[in-house]
Tab-separated table of C-alpha atoms and ligand atoms in Angstrom:
chain	number	residue	atom	x	y	z
A	1	MET	CA	6.776	23.175	85.096
A	2	LYS	CA	5.469	21.923	81.768
A	3	ILE	CA	3.322	19.220	83.301
A	4	PRO	CA	2.543	19.974	86.947
A	5	PHE	CA	1.387	17.117	89.195
A	6	GLY	CA	-1.980	18.737	89.733
A	7	LYS	CA	-3.665	21.654	88.093
A	8	PRO	CA	-7.205	22.834	88.823
A	9	MET	CA	-9.430	23.154	85.740
A	10	ILE	CA	-10.632	26.712	86.209
A	11	GLY	CA	-12.318	28.204	83.171
A	12	GLN	CA	-14.603	31.097	82.194
A	13	GLU	CA	-17.527	29.327	83.889
A	14	GLU	CA	-15.874	29.448	87.340
A	15	LEU	CA	-14.669	33.022	86.803
A	16	GLN	CA	-18.162	34.203	85.871
A	17	ALA	CA	-19.771	32.321	88.756
A	18	VAL	CA	-17.390	33.920	91.243
A	19	GLN	CA	-17.893	37.360	89.769
A	20	ALA	CA	-21.666	36.974	90.058
A	21	VAL	CA	-21.321	36.171	93.779
A	22	LEU	CA	-19.056	39.146	94.359
A	23	GLU	CA	-21.442	41.467	92.538
A	24	GLY	CA	-24.284	40.368	94.788
A	25	ASP	CA	-24.666	40.999	98.513
A	26	ILE	CA	-24.533	37.487	99.862
A	27	LEU	CA	-21.151	35.898	100.548
A	28	VAL	CA	-22.233	33.469	103.256
A	29	HIS	CA	-25.650	31.891	104.008
A	30	GLY	CA	-26.825	32.228	100.409
A	31	PRO	CA	-28.524	29.928	97.968
A	32	ARG	CA	-25.467	28.518	96.247
A	33	VAL	CA	-24.324	26.207	99.038
A	34	GLY	CA	-27.732	24.488	98.998
A	35	GLU	CA	-27.588	24.268	95.219
A	36	PHE	CA	-24.105	22.741	95.322
A	37	GLU	CA	-25.278	20.219	97.983
A	38	ALA	CA	-28.282	19.228	95.860
A	39	LEU	CA	-26.102	18.775	92.787
A	40	PHE	CA	-23.490	16.758	94.704
A	41	ALA	CA	-26.278	14.576	96.158
A	42	SER	CA	-27.796	13.882	92.729
A	43	THR	CA	-24.364	13.266	91.175
A	44	THR	CA	-23.405	10.651	93.787
A	45	GLY	CA	-26.888	9.346	94.591
A	46	ALA	CA	-26.564	10.474	98.208
A	47	PRO	CA	-29.722	10.904	100.295
A	48	GLN	CA	-28.081	13.762	102.217
A	49	ALA	CA	-25.138	16.079	101.390
A	50	ILE	CA	-23.740	18.757	103.745
A	51	ALA	CA	-21.121	21.185	102.457
A	52	VAL	CA	-18.278	22.084	104.871
A	53	SER	CA	-15.123	24.117	104.846
A	54	SER	CA	-12.799	21.119	104.238
A	55	CYS	CA	-12.686	17.346	104.372
A	56	THR	CA	-10.877	17.609	107.697
A	57	ALA	CA	-13.722	19.715	109.090
A	58	GLY	CA	-16.215	17.153	107.847
A	59	LEU	CA	-14.335	14.260	109.523
A	60	HIS	CA	-14.112	16.237	112.757
A	61	LEU	CA	-17.855	16.977	112.720
A	62	VAL	CA	-18.556	13.270	112.215
A	63	TYR	CA	-16.515	12.185	115.253
A	64	PHE	CA	-17.964	15.056	117.255
A	65	TYR	CA	-21.452	13.835	116.330
A	66	LEU	CA	-20.507	10.285	117.469
A	67	GLY	CA	-19.446	11.734	120.808
A	68	ILE	CA	-16.214	9.807	120.917
A	69	GLY	CA	-13.598	10.939	123.393
A	70	PRO	CA	-10.815	9.808	125.764
A	71	GLY	CA	-10.857	6.032	126.149
A	72	ASP	CA	-12.393	5.435	122.760
A	73	GLU	CA	-10.549	4.034	119.721
A	74	VAL	CA	-11.009	4.285	116.001
A	75	ILE	CA	-9.428	2.068	113.352
A	76	VAL	CA	-7.425	4.305	110.956
A	77	PRO	CA	-5.417	3.283	107.878
A	78	ALA	CA	-1.674	3.870	108.247
A	79	GLN	CA	-1.281	4.819	104.585
A	80	THR	CA	-3.407	7.987	104.290
A	81	HIS	CA	-3.377	11.750	104.796
A	82	THR	CA	-2.741	12.999	108.324
A	83	ALA	CA	-6.275	14.424	108.438
A	84	THR	CA	-7.841	10.928	108.632
A	85	ALA	CA	-6.136	10.455	112.010
A	86	HIS	CA	-6.153	14.056	113.232
A	87	ALA	CA	-9.949	14.102	113.173
A	88	VAL	CA	-9.945	11.306	115.743
A	89	GLU	CA	-7.305	13.038	117.876
A	90	PHE	CA	-9.330	16.288	117.895
A	91	CYS	CA	-11.949	14.501	119.972
A	92	GLY	CA	-9.415	13.024	122.428
A	93	ALA	CA	-9.911	9.476	121.099
A	94	LYS	CA	-7.116	7.190	119.988
A	95	PRO	CA	-6.455	6.242	116.328
A	96	VAL	CA	-5.371	2.592	116.072
A	97	PHE	CA	-3.437	2.205	112.840
A	98	VAL	CA	-3.683	-0.718	110.423
A	99	ASP	CA	-1.221	-1.371	107.575
A	100	CYS	CA	-2.208	-1.451	103.945
A	101	ILE	CA	-1.769	-4.095	101.237
A	102	LEU	CA	1.155	-3.623	98.877
A	103	GLU	CA	-0.736	-4.144	95.617
A	104	THR	CA	-3.081	-1.199	96.016
A	105	GLY	CA	-2.338	0.793	99.168
A	106	ASN	CA	-5.817	0.095	100.495
A	107	ILE	CA	-6.270	-0.968	104.152
A	108	ALA	CA	-5.334	-4.614	104.876
A	109	ILE	CA	-8.837	-5.901	105.619
A	110	ASP	CA	-7.589	-9.161	107.129
A	111	LYS	CA	-5.618	-7.188	109.751
A	112	ILE	CA	-8.513	-5.067	110.969
A	113	GLU	CA	-10.112	-7.430	113.456
A	114	GLU	CA	-6.932	-8.061	115.415
A	115	HIS	CA	-6.902	-4.310	116.145
A	116	ILE	CA	-10.490	-4.112	117.358
A	117	SER	CA	-10.990	-3.960	121.153
A	118	GLU	CA	-13.946	-3.229	123.392
A	119	ARG	CA	-12.965	0.450	123.146
A	120	THR	CA	-13.294	0.570	119.344
A	121	ARG	CA	-16.151	2.798	118.180
A	122	ALA	CA	-15.588	3.172	114.459
A	123	ILE	CA	-13.656	1.933	111.409
A	124	SER	CA	-12.264	4.613	109.101
A	125	LEU	CA	-10.739	3.894	105.713
A	126	VAL	CA	-9.525	5.708	102.667
A	127	HIS	CA	-10.166	4.722	99.053
A	128	PHE	CA	-6.483	4.962	98.221
A	129	LEU	CA	-5.743	6.895	94.989
A	130	GLY	CA	-9.440	6.476	94.161
A	131	LEU	CA	-9.569	2.678	94.117
A	132	PRO	CA	-12.539	1.489	96.192
A	133	VAL	CA	-11.924	-0.599	99.324
A	134	ASP	CA	-13.940	-3.816	99.427
A	135	MET	CA	-16.906	-2.321	101.283
A	136	GLU	CA	-18.725	-5.620	101.593
A	137	ALA	CA	-15.877	-6.972	103.700
A	138	ILE	CA	-15.667	-3.779	105.741
A	139	SER	CA	-19.438	-3.787	106.343
A	140	SER	CA	-19.450	-7.334	107.605
A	141	ILE	CA	-16.633	-6.591	110.089
A	142	ALA	CA	-18.439	-3.447	111.237
A	143	GLN	CA	-21.672	-5.345	111.641
A	144	ARG	CA	-20.010	-8.139	113.666
A	145	HIS	CA	-18.596	-5.585	116.110
A	146	SER	CA	-21.347	-2.916	115.903
A	147	LEU	CA	-19.022	-0.232	114.613
A	148	PHE	CA	-19.695	2.962	112.662
A	149	ILE	CA	-17.981	3.231	109.233
A	150	VAL	CA	-16.333	6.507	108.176
A	151	GLU	CA	-15.169	6.623	104.553
A	152	ASP	CA	-12.465	9.195	103.848
A	153	CYS	CA	-13.424	9.970	100.242
A	154	ALA	CA	-10.931	12.811	99.694
A	155	LEU	CA	-9.592	10.992	96.579
A	156	ALA	CA	-12.861	9.329	95.665
A	157	VAL	CA	-15.165	11.657	93.735
A	158	GLY	CA	-16.177	9.260	90.958
A	159	THR	CA	-15.268	6.063	92.850
A	160	TYR	CA	-17.918	3.359	92.814
A	161	PHE	CA	-18.069	-0.034	94.510
A	162	ASN	CA	-20.800	-2.325	93.197
A	163	ASN	CA	-22.274	0.611	91.251
A	164	LYS	CA	-22.798	2.599	94.445
A	165	HIS	CA	-20.742	5.748	94.995
A	166	ALA	CA	-18.001	5.831	97.636
A	167	GLY	CA	-19.247	7.305	100.876
A	168	LEU	CA	-22.621	5.502	100.721
A	169	HIS	CA	-21.501	2.069	101.775
A	170	GLY	CA	-20.565	2.888	105.320
A	171	ASP	CA	-22.397	5.382	107.528
A	172	VAL	CA	-20.783	8.537	106.232
A	173	GLY	CA	-18.344	9.743	103.562
A	174	CYS	CA	-16.189	12.917	103.594
A	175	PHE	CA	-14.884	14.549	100.394
A	176	SER	CA	-12.223	17.184	99.781
A	177	PHE	CA	-12.176	20.015	97.213
A	178	TYR	CA	-8.628	21.072	97.879
A	179	PRO	CA	-6.944	22.272	94.608
A	180	VAL	CA	-5.128	19.011	93.627
A	181	LYS	CA	-8.201	16.803	94.139
A	182	HIS	CA	-10.604	15.766	91.353
A	183	ILE	CA	-12.699	18.917	91.641
A	184	THR	CA	-11.935	22.023	93.641
A	185	THR	CA	-13.543	24.903	95.451
A	186	ALA	CA	-10.079	26.207	96.553
A	187	GLU	CA	-10.789	24.908	100.064
A	188	GLY	CA	-13.928	22.939	100.793
A	189	GLY	CA	-15.490	19.610	101.552
A	190	MET	CA	-18.706	17.618	101.539
A	191	VAL	CA	-20.205	15.026	103.843
A	192	ILE	CA	-22.690	12.512	102.475
A	193	THR	CA	-24.798	10.090	104.469
A	194	LYS	CA	-27.953	8.035	104.591
A	195	HIS	CA	-28.619	9.109	108.217
A	196	GLN	CA	-31.064	11.987	108.411
A	197	ASP	CA	-30.200	12.642	112.039
A	198	LEU	CA	-26.472	12.933	111.327
A	199	ALA	CA	-27.164	15.327	108.420
A	200	ASN	CA	-29.400	17.512	110.608
A	201	ARG	CA	-26.849	17.687	113.395
A	202	LEU	CA	-23.975	18.432	111.013
A	203	ALA	CA	-25.953	21.219	109.334
A	204	LYS	CA	-26.205	22.922	112.763
A	205	GLN	CA	-22.778	22.072	114.108
A	206	ARG	CA	-20.966	23.397	111.075
A	207	ALA	CA	-22.446	26.760	112.075
A	208	PHE	CA	-21.991	27.247	115.828
A	209	GLY	CA	-24.874	24.937	116.796
A	210	VAL	CA	-27.391	27.673	116.041
A	211	ASP	CA	-30.924	26.225	115.991
A	212	ARG	CA	-32.158	27.670	112.677
A	213	PRO	CA	-30.529	28.818	109.447
A	214	VAL	CA	-30.591	32.525	108.548
A	215	GLU	CA	-33.444	32.157	106.036
A	216	GLN	CA	-35.697	30.594	108.663
A	217	ARG	CA	-35.241	33.320	111.274
A	218	THR	CA	-38.617	35.051	111.363
A	219	ILE	CA	-37.215	37.886	113.438
A	220	PRO	CA	-33.704	38.729	112.153
A	221	GLY	CA	-31.015	38.162	114.713
A	222	VAL	CA	-33.220	36.071	116.983
A	223	TYR	CA	-32.041	32.494	117.453
A	224	ASP	CA	-31.002	30.041	120.099
A	225	VAL	CA	-27.963	27.804	120.486
A	226	LEU	CA	-28.866	24.233	121.423
A	227	MET	CA	-25.479	22.594	121.187
A	228	LEU	CA	-21.762	23.191	120.724
A	229	GLY	CA	-20.739	23.871	117.118
A	230	PHE	CA	-17.878	25.127	114.943
A	231	ASN	CA	-17.474	27.585	112.130
A	232	TYR	CA	-17.041	24.929	109.414
A	233	ARG	CA	-19.330	26.460	106.796
A	234	MET	CA	-18.695	26.630	103.099
A	235	ASN	CA	-19.098	30.120	101.613
A	236	GLU	CA	-20.927	31.217	98.480
A	237	LEU	CA	-17.752	31.795	96.424
A	238	GLU	CA	-16.633	28.228	97.057
A	239	ALA	CA	-20.046	26.772	96.324
A	240	ALA	CA	-20.296	28.766	93.103
A	241	ILE	CA	-16.978	27.297	91.906
A	242	GLY	CA	-18.076	23.815	93.054
A	243	ILE	CA	-21.281	23.915	91.004
A	244	GLU	CA	-19.334	24.671	87.819
A	245	GLN	CA	-16.728	22.016	88.640
A	246	LEU	CA	-19.382	19.322	89.132
A	247	LYS	CA	-20.758	20.063	85.665
A	248	LYS	CA	-17.307	19.205	84.296
A	249	LEU	CA	-16.903	16.059	86.399
A	250	PRO	CA	-17.795	13.426	83.724
A	251	LYS	CA	-15.202	14.948	81.392
A	252	ILE	CA	-12.596	15.199	84.128
A	253	LEU	CA	-13.078	11.570	85.153
A	254	ALA	CA	-12.944	10.319	81.570
A	255	LEU	CA	-9.688	12.131	80.933
A	256	ARG	CA	-8.160	10.799	84.165
A	257	GLU	CA	-9.037	7.269	83.214
A	258	GLN	CA	-7.652	7.713	79.701
A	259	ASN	CA	-4.383	9.200	81.022
A	260	TYR	CA	-4.025	6.527	83.674
A	261	LYS	CA	-4.454	3.782	81.123
A	262	ALA	CA	-1.996	5.384	78.695
A	263	LEU	CA	0.671	5.639	81.383
A	264	HIS	CA	-0.095	2.158	82.684
A	265	SER	CA	0.427	0.502	79.306
A	266	GLY	CA	3.573	2.573	78.663
A	267	LEU	CA	5.146	1.618	81.996
A	268	LYS	CA	3.964	-1.898	82.746
A	269	ASN	CA	6.866	-3.711	81.072
A	270	ILE	CA	9.703	-1.950	82.863
A	271	ASP	CA	11.325	-4.567	85.095
A	272	GLU	CA	12.701	-2.133	87.664
A	273	ILE	CA	9.338	-0.700	88.644
A	274	SER	CA	5.966	-2.019	89.669
A	275	ILE	CA	2.685	-0.135	89.464
A	276	LEU	CA	0.235	0.298	92.318
A	277	GLU	CA	-3.031	-1.017	90.895
A	278	SER	CA	-5.430	1.905	91.160
A	279	SER	CA	-7.819	0.924	88.401
A	280	SER	CA	-10.549	-1.669	88.578
A	281	GLN	CA	-12.352	-3.963	86.108
A	282	GLU	CA	-15.444	-4.725	88.196
A	283	HIS	CA	-15.759	-1.509	90.226
A	284	LYS	CA	-14.874	2.064	89.316
A	285	SER	CA	-11.806	4.015	90.264
A	286	SER	CA	-11.574	7.816	90.186
A	287	HIS	CA	-7.938	7.499	88.989
A	288	TYR	CA	-6.328	10.042	91.247
A	289	CYS	CA	-2.801	9.426	89.992
A	290	LEU	CA	-0.537	6.547	88.943
A	291	SER	CA	2.013	5.552	91.555
A	292	ILE	CA	5.032	3.499	90.624
A	293	ILE	CA	7.106	1.541	93.158
A	294	LEU	CA	10.834	1.465	92.571
A	295	LYS	CA	12.346	-2.015	92.789
A	296	LYS	CA	15.821	-3.037	94.031
A	297	PRO	CA	18.395	-1.380	91.787
A	298	LEU	CA	16.379	1.849	91.740
A	299	ALA	CA	15.250	1.812	95.333
A	300	GLU	CA	17.838	4.275	96.587
A	301	LYS	CA	17.568	6.533	93.547
A	302	ARG	CA	14.172	8.112	94.058
A	303	VAL	CA	15.523	11.621	94.467
A	304	GLN	CA	17.563	11.300	91.283
A	305	ILE	CA	14.564	10.050	89.306
A	306	VAL	CA	12.281	12.797	90.670
A	307	ASN	CA	14.927	15.407	89.784
A	308	PHE	CA	15.454	13.899	86.348
A	309	LEU	CA	11.722	14.251	85.668
A	310	ARG	CA	11.578	17.733	87.189
A	311	GLU	CA	14.441	18.918	84.944
A	312	ARG	CA	12.254	17.791	82.033
A	313	GLY	CA	9.250	19.733	83.255
A	314	ILE	CA	7.362	16.832	84.852
A	315	GLY	CA	5.894	17.357	88.309
A	316	THR	CA	5.528	14.374	90.635
A	317	SER	CA	4.373	13.794	94.221
A	318	VAL	CA	4.385	11.084	96.907
A	319	TYR	CA	1.151	9.632	98.295
A	320	TYR	CA	1.737	9.723	101.173
A	321	PRO	CA	5.245	10.783	102.189
A	322	ARG	CA	5.204	8.889	105.457
A	323	PRO	CA	2.706	6.514	107.097
A	324	VAL	CA	0.744	8.663	109.544
A	325	PRO	CA	1.737	6.661	112.669
A	326	LEU	CA	5.398	7.332	111.798
A	327	MET	CA	4.911	11.131	111.685
A	328	THR	CA	6.667	12.634	114.668
A	329	TYR	CA	3.452	13.621	116.506
A	330	TYR	CA	2.039	10.037	116.422
A	331	ARG	CA	5.437	8.377	116.918
A	332	ASN	CA	6.042	10.422	120.074
A	333	LYS	CA	2.552	10.019	121.411
A	334	TYR	CA	1.985	6.307	120.795
A	335	GLY	CA	5.520	4.916	120.396
A	336	TYR	CA	5.196	3.581	116.858
A	337	ARG	CA	8.510	2.586	115.237
A	338	ASP	CA	10.004	2.007	111.792
A	339	GLY	CA	9.022	-1.473	110.618
A	340	ASP	CA	5.581	-1.449	112.307
A	341	PHE	CA	3.779	-0.824	108.984
A	342	PRO	CA	6.003	-2.495	106.356
A	343	ASN	CA	3.647	-2.106	103.402
A	344	ALA	CA	2.700	1.498	104.085
A	345	GLU	CA	6.428	2.263	104.590
A	346	THR	CA	7.334	0.625	101.245
A	347	ILE	CA	4.793	2.834	99.451
A	348	SER	CA	5.965	5.954	101.312
A	349	ASN	CA	9.668	5.276	100.777
A	350	LEU	CA	9.711	3.864	97.276
A	351	SER	CA	6.809	5.317	95.289
A	352	ILE	CA	6.569	8.182	92.873
A	353	ALA	CA	3.124	9.553	92.032
A	354	LEU	CA	2.735	10.532	88.397
A	355	PRO	CA	0.081	12.979	87.185
A	356	VAL	CA	-2.990	11.742	85.275
A	357	GLY	CA	-5.152	14.869	85.602
A	358	PRO	CA	-7.254	16.445	82.837
A	359	HIS	CA	-4.445	18.956	82.170
A	360	LEU	CA	-2.452	16.190	80.427
A	361	SER	CA	-2.655	15.605	76.699
A	362	GLU	CA	-1.920	12.346	74.903
A	363	GLU	CA	1.540	13.698	74.014
A	364	ASP	CA	2.111	14.450	77.689
A	365	THR	CA	1.498	10.857	78.751
A	366	SER	CA	3.867	9.563	76.059
A	367	TYR	CA	6.430	12.149	77.104
A	368	ILE	CA	6.209	11.093	80.760
A	369	THR	CA	6.584	7.441	79.704
A	370	GLU	CA	9.645	8.216	77.560
A	371	CYS	CA	11.289	10.336	80.257
A	372	LEU	CA	10.757	7.706	82.895
A	373	LYS	CA	12.251	5.040	80.665
A	374	SER	CA	15.298	7.244	80.051
A	375	ALA	CA	15.641	7.847	83.786
A	376	VAL	CA	15.585	4.105	84.485
A	377	HIS	CA	18.065	3.517	81.656
A	378	MET	CA	20.437	6.180	82.877
A	379	ILE	CA	20.420	4.957	86.462
A	380	ARG	CA	20.724	1.294	85.497
A	381	SER	CA	23.855	1.890	83.446
B	1	PLP	C1	-6.495	15.807	100.953
B	1	PLP	C2	-6.910	14.800	101.931
B	1	PLP	C3	-7.576	15.130	103.119
B	1	PLP	C4	-7.702	16.559	103.576
B	1	PLP	O1	-8.659	17.292	102.843
B	1	PLP	P1	-8.882	18.837	103.189
B	1	PLP	O2	-10.052	19.194	102.354
B	1	PLP	O3	-7.621	19.580	102.782
B	1	PLP	O4	-9.157	18.945	104.645
B	1	PLP	C5	-8.084	14.129	103.926
B	1	PLP	N1	-7.928	12.867	103.609
B	1	PLP	C6	-7.274	12.451	102.498
B	1	PLP	C7	-7.144	10.994	102.204
B	1	PLP	C8	-6.730	13.423	101.638
B	1	PLP	O5	-6.032	13.026	100.541
């Protein structure tokens, strides 16, 4: 593949950082996780940052902290990654899905309140493709109903709403460092929050619920367990990579924005497609990718177009391939059916996600534009 959909930016810096960890004695419980947390906190402006083994682990820890369980409900966007809903299911609570808007893929804010009941405990949302959700509107709904706000920020490193980073508008934000995301640690995640109590609990519950970290154990091996906890720690290798990746973040985000804008201006005048708006004038998107939506004559030709691009070395993806409530597990458990989430279904069925990552050059974005135009031309005629 000449231009893969996603490609982690691993350079000498990451290689050397990993080598340094491997040459030392400390693979877990070392200084680098704390260093990565401090750097992530200062980068985003977060009062507290807790590194975890994945975004999914972070979301699970948050719902575990909230103590939600059978009988409780959480508002979950239909157009997201399965993890946003799974984290609620892990605790035995019920995700109640809300459709998105067609223009951006973000949760349909005006449909949230009709899904709130006296069992609802929290609202979760995803900043779809890095475009911030209107957090003022979400906050006022949450306030009216006394609900906790969980921001799934897996695509939102570098996303700002009103000059405040994603994850800091609600009660908690969870990030992912999976390889195709903005920055990577191979596997990994981060939870940011303004709540000191939540941060303290997560720091223990990511590591078995042990009462004190290794460095504070005056007598080695002597500790107590005060609560239930998981093994959701980040290790030193991952943190070492993360530190180097964060240093590159401004450059990565600038390139993503530049590539997004180049593709956008190249594709905006093609009648047969529309573009999901993932950029913002007044706020700040992290520009995860550029998703096009195929209109009528092309609607049934997605496979052909994807293949046409692949034959020319261009990797694509679909965000996300099916609305979560229409995945077999959720369909079987809760009885959701085709047609229940029309906008999320349109995006899943008719979109193609194009790469905008820092691995693309200017020639690459022109090449993608030209190839897509030829694909449309070929299929039209
Ligand atoms: C990738 C992704 C996740 C899962 O992240 P992991 O770090 O792999 O657990 C969760 N939510 C969204 C919206 C994602 O895109």
